[in-house]
CSV table of C-alpha atoms in Angstrom, one decimal:
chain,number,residue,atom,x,y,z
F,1,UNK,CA,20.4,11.7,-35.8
F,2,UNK,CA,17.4,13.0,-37.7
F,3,UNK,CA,16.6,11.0,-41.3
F,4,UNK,CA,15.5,13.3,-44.1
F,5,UNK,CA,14.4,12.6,-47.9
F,6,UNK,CA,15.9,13.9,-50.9
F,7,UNK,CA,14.2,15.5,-54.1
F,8,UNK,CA,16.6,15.7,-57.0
F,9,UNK,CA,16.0,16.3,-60.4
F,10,UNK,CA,17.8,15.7,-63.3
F,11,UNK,CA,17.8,15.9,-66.9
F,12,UNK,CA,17.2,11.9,-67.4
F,13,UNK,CA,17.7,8.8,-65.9
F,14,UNK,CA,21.5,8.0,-67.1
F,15,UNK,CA,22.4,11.3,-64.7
F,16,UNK,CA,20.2,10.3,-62.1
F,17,UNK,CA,21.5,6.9,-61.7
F,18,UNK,CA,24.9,8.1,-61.9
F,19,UNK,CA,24.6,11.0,-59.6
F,20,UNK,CA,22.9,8.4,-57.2
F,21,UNK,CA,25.0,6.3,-57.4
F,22,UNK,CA,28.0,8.5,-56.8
F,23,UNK,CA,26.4,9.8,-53.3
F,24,UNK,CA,25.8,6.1,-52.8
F,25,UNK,CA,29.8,5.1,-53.3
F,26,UNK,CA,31.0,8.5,-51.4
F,27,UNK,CA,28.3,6.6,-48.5
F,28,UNK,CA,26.2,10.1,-48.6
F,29,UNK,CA,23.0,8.1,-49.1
F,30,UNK,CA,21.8,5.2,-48.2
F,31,UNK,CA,19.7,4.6,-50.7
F,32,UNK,CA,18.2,6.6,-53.7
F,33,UNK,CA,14.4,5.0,-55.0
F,34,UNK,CA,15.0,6.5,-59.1
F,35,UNK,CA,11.4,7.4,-60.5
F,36,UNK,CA,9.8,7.3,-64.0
F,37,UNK,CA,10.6,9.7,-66.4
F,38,UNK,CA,8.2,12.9,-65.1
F,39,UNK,CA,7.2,16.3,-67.1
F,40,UNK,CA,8.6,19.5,-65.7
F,41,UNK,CA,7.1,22.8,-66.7
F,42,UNK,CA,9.6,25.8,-65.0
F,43,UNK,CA,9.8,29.4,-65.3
F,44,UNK,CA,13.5,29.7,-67.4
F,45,UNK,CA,14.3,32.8,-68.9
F,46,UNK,CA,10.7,34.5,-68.7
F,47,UNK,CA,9.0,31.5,-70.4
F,48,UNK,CA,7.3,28.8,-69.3
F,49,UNK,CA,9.8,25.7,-70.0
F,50,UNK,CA,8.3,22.3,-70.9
F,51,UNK,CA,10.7,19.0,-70.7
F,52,UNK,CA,10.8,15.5,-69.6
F,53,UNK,CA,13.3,14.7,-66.3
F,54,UNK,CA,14.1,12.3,-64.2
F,55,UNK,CA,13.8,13.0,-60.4
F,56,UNK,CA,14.9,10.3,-57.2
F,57,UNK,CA,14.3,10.4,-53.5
F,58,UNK,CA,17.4,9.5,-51.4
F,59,UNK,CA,17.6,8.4,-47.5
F,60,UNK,CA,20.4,10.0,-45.5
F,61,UNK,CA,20.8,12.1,-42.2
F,62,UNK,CA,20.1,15.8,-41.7
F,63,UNK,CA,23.9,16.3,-41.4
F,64,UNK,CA,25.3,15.2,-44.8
F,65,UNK,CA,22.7,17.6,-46.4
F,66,UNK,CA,25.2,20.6,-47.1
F,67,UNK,CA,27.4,17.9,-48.1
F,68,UNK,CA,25.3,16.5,-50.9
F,69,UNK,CA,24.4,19.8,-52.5
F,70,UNK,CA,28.2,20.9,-52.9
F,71,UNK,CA,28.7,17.4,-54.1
F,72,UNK,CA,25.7,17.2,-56.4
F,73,UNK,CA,26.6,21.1,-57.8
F,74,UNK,CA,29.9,19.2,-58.8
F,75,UNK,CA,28.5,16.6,-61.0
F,76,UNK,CA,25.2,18.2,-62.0
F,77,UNK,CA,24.4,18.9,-66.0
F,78,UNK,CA,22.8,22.1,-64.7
F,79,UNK,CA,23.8,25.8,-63.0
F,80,UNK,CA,21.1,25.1,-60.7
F,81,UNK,CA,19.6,21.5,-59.7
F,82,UNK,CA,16.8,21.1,-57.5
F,83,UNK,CA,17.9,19.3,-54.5
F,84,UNK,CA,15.7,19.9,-51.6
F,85,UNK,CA,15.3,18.0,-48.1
F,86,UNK,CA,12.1,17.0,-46.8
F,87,UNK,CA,12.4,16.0,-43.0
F,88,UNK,CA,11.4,12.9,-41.9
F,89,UNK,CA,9.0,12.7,-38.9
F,90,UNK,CA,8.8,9.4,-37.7
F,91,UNK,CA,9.6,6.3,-39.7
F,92,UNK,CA,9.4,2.4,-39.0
F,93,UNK,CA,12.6,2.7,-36.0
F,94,UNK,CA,14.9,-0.6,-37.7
F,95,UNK,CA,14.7,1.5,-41.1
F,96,UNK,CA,15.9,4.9,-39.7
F,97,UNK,CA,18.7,3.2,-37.8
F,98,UNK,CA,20.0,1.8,-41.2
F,99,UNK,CA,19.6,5.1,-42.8
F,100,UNK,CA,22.6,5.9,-40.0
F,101,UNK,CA,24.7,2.8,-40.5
F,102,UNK,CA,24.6,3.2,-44.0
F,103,UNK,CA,25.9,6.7,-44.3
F,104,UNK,CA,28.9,6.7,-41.4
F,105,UNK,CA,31.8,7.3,-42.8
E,1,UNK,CA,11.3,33.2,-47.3
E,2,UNK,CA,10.7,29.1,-46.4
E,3,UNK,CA,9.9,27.2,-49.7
E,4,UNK,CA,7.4,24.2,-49.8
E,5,UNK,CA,7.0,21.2,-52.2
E,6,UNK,CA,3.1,20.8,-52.6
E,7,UNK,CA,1.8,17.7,-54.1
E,8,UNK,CA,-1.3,18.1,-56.0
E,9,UNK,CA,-3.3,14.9,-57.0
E,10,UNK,CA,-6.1,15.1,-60.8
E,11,UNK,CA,-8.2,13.4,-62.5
E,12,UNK,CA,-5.6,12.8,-64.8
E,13,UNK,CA,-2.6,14.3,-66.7
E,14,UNK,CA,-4.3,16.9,-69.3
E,15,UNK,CA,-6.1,18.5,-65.5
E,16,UNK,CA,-2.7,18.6,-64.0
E,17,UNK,CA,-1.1,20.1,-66.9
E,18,UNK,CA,-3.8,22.5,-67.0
E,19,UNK,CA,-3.5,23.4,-63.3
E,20,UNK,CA,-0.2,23.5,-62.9
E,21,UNK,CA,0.1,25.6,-66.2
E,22,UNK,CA,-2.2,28.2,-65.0
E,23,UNK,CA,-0.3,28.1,-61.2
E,24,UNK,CA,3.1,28.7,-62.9
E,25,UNK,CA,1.3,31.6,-65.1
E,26,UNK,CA,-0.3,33.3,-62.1
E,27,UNK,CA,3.4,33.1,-60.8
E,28,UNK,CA,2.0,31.3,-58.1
E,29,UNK,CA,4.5,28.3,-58.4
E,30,UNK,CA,8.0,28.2,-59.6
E,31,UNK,CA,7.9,24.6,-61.2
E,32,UNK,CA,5.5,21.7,-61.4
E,33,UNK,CA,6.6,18.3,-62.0
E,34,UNK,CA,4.1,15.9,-63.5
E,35,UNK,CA,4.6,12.3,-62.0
E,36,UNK,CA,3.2,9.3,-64.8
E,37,UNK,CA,0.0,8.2,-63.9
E,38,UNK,CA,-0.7,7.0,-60.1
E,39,UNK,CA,-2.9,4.4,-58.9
E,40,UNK,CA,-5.2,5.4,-56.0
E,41,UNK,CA,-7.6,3.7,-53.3
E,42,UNK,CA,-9.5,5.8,-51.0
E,43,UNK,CA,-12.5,6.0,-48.9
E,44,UNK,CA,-15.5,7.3,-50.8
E,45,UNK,CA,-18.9,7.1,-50.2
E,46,UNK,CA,-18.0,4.3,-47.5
E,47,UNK,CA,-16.4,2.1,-49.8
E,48,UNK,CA,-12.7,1.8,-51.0
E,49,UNK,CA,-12.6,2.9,-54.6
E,50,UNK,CA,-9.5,2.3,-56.9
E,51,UNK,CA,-8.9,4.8,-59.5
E,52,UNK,CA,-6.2,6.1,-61.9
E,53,UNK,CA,-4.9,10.0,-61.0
E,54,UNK,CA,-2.1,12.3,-61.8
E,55,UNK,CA,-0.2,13.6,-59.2
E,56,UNK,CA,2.1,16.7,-59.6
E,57,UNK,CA,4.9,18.0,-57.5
E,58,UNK,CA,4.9,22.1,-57.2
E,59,UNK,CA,8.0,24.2,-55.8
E,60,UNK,CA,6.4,27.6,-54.7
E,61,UNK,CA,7.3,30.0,-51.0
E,62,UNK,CA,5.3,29.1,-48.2
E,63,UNK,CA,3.4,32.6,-48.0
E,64,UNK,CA,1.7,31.4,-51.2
E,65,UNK,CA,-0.4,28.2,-50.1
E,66,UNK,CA,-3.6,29.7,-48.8
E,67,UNK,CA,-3.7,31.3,-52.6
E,68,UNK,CA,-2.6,28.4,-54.8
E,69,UNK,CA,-5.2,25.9,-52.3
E,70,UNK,CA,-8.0,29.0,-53.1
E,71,UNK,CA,-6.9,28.5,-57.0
E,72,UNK,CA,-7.2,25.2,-57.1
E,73,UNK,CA,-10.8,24.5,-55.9
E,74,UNK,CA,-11.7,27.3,-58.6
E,75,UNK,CA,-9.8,25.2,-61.3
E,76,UNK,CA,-10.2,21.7,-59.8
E,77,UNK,CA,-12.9,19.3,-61.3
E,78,UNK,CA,-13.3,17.2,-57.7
E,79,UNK,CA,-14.8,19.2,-54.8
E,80,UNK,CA,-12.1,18.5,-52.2
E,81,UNK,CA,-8.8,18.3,-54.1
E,82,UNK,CA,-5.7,16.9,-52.5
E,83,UNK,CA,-3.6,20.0,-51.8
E,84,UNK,CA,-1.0,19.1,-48.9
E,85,UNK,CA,2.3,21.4,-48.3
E,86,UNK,CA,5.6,18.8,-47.0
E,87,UNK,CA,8.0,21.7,-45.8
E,88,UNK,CA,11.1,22.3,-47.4
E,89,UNK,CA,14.2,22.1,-44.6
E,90,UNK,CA,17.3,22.6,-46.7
E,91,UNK,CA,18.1,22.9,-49.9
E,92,UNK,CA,20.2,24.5,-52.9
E,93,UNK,CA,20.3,28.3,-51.4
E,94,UNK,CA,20.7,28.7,-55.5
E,95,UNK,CA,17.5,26.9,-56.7
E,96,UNK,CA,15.6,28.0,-53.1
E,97,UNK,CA,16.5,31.6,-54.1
E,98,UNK,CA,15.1,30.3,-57.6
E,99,UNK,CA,11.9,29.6,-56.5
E,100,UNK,CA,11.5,32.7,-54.7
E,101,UNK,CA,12.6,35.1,-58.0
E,102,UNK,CA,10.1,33.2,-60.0
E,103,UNK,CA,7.3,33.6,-57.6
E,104,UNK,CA,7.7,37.6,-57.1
E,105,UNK,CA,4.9,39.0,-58.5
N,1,UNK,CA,-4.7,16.4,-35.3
N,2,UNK,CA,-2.1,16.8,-37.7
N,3,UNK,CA,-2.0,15.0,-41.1
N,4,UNK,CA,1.4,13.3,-42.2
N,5,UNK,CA,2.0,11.9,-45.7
N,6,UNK,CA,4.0,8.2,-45.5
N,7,UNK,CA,6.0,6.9,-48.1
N,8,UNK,CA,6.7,3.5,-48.4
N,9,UNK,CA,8.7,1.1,-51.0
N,10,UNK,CA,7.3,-2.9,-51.5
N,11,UNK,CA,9.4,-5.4,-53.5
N,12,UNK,CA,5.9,-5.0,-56.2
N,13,UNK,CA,2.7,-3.3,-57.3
N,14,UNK,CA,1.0,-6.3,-55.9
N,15,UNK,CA,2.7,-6.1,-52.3
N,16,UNK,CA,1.4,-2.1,-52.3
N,17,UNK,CA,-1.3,-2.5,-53.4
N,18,UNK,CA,-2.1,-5.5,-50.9
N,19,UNK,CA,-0.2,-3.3,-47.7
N,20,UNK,CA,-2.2,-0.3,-49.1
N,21,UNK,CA,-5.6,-2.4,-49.3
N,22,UNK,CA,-5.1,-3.5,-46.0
N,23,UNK,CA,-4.1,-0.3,-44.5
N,24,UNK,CA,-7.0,1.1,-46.1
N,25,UNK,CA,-9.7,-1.6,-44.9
N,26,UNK,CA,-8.4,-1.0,-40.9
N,27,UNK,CA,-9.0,2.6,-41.7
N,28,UNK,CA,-5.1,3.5,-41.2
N,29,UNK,CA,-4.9,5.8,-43.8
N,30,UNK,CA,-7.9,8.0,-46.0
N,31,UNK,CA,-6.0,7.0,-49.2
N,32,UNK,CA,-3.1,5.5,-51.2
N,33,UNK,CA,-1.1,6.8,-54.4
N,34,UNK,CA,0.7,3.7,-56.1
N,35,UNK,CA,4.2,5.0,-58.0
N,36,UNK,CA,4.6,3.4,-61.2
N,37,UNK,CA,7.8,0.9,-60.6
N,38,UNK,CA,10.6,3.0,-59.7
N,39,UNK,CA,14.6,1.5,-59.5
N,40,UNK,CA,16.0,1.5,-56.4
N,41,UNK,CA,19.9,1.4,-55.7
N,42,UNK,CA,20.7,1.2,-51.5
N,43,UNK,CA,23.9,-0.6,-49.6
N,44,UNK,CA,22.8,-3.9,-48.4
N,45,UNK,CA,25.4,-6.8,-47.0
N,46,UNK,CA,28.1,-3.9,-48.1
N,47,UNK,CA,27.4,-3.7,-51.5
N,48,UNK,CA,25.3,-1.5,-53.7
N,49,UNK,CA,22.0,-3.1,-54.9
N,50,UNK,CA,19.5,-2.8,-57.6
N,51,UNK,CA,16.1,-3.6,-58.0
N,52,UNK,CA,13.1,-2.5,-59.3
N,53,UNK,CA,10.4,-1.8,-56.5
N,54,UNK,CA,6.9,-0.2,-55.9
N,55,UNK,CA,6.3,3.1,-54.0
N,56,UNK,CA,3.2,4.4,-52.6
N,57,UNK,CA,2.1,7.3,-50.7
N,58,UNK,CA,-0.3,7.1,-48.0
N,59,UNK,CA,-2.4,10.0,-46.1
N,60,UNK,CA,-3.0,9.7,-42.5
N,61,UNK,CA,-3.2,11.1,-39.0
N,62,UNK,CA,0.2,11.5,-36.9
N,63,UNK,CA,-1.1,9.4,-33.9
N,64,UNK,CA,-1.6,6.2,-36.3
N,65,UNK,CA,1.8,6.2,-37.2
N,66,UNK,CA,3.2,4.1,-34.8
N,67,UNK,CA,0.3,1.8,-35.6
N,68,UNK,CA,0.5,1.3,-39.0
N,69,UNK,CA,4.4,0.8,-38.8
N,70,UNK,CA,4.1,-1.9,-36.6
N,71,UNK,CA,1.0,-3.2,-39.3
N,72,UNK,CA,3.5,-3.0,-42.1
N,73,UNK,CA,6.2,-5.0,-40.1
N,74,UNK,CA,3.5,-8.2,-39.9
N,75,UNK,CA,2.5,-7.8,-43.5
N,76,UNK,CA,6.0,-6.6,-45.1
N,77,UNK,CA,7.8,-9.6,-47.3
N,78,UNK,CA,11.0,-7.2,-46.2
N,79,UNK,CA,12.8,-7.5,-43.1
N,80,UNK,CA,13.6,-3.5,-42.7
N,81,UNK,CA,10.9,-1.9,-45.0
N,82,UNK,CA,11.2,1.7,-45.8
N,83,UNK,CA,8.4,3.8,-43.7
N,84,UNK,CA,9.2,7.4,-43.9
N,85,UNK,CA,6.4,10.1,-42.5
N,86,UNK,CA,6.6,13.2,-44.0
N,87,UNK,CA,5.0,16.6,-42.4
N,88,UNK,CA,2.2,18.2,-44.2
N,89,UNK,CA,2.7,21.3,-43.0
N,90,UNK,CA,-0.4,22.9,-44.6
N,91,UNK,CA,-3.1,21.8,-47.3
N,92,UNK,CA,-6.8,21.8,-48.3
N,93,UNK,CA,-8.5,22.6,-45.1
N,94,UNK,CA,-11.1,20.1,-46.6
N,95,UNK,CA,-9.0,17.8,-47.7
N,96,UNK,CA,-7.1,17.7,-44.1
N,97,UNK,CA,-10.2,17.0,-42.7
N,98,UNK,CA,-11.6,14.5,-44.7
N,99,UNK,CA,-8.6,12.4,-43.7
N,100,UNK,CA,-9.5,12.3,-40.1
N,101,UNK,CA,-13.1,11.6,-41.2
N,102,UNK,CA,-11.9,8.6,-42.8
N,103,UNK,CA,-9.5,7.0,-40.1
N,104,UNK,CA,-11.8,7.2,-37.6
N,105,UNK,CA,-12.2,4.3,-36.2
């Protein structure tokens, strides 16, 4: 079962955390790694947008991916979050495995 | 039209506003996403230097790289600027379609 | 020889920059980007944890991989330490090359 990383980003670190948090209850991640407040300039409504966020990586498996963005649409502050999946290559073999344990049902 | 999340790595946070300002302008990126100051060690000269950067996450389409790495040397105060492309497997079709709307020219 | 951008979360800035330092000095990686602390919630002995930790990124070649995971297992405090690899699918043609410059052995 292929790993993948998680991008989110969300409007600060009270939804992030509960967002996480939530994936991490419903066992969707395995773990989310929450990072400092970051500034986030974004085409919105043909001008350039300039606010503080909070994104997070989370760890889970290529097939809870669709998943995640229906759940995250559902308790998401915005029409249209950023949640993307970057695939994981290779990582340290004990680590990935958890990754799995972690997120069966 | 595959999307890619580039991270960008500067001198410090006004050059990656600057950059990433003029890359969202040039509609060359959707969205940047300044990350708080970075510590970095690297190989220079033969010996490990330790310095504070900037990096910056950008959401742009993949067809668009070759351009925004071009930009960046022109804009970039280091000679060979970290520039690196992780693909973007899945995602929000919503914000993926995003990204490409806000990179049409 | 393609380029691959880890990721990997210590218990502190002092363990990454020490795993990084090392990493660096055996000519593992070109480079290191230290996160500012970042909170991290994962399942561990079936419950949901949460600690602060320290990220860092790392550029390398995709044939050291292997290598430096088995190098972060000797000098990890963690039992399991997260060791993700992450594509670059594209970047800097300078910059890509500069990184197998610098983990030549």
């Amino acid at each position: 079962m292929k790993a993948v990383t998680l991008y989110i980003t969300c409007s600060d670190e009270t939804e992030a955390r509960a967002i996480g948090k939530q994936l991490l209850t419903e066992r969707l991640v395995a773990c989310i790694n929450i990072l400092p407040a970051i500034q986030s300039l974004y085409w919105w409504n043909d001008e350039i947008q300039d606010d503080s966020e909070t994104a997070f990586f989370a760890k889970t498996t290529e097939d809870k991916v669709d998943q995640i963005i229906k759940r995250i649409g559902e308790l998401h502050s915005y029409d249209c979050p950023c949640v993307v999946a970057l695939p994981i290559e290779k990582g340290n073999p004990a680590f990935l495995d958890w990754i799995v344990e972690q997120t069966k049902n």
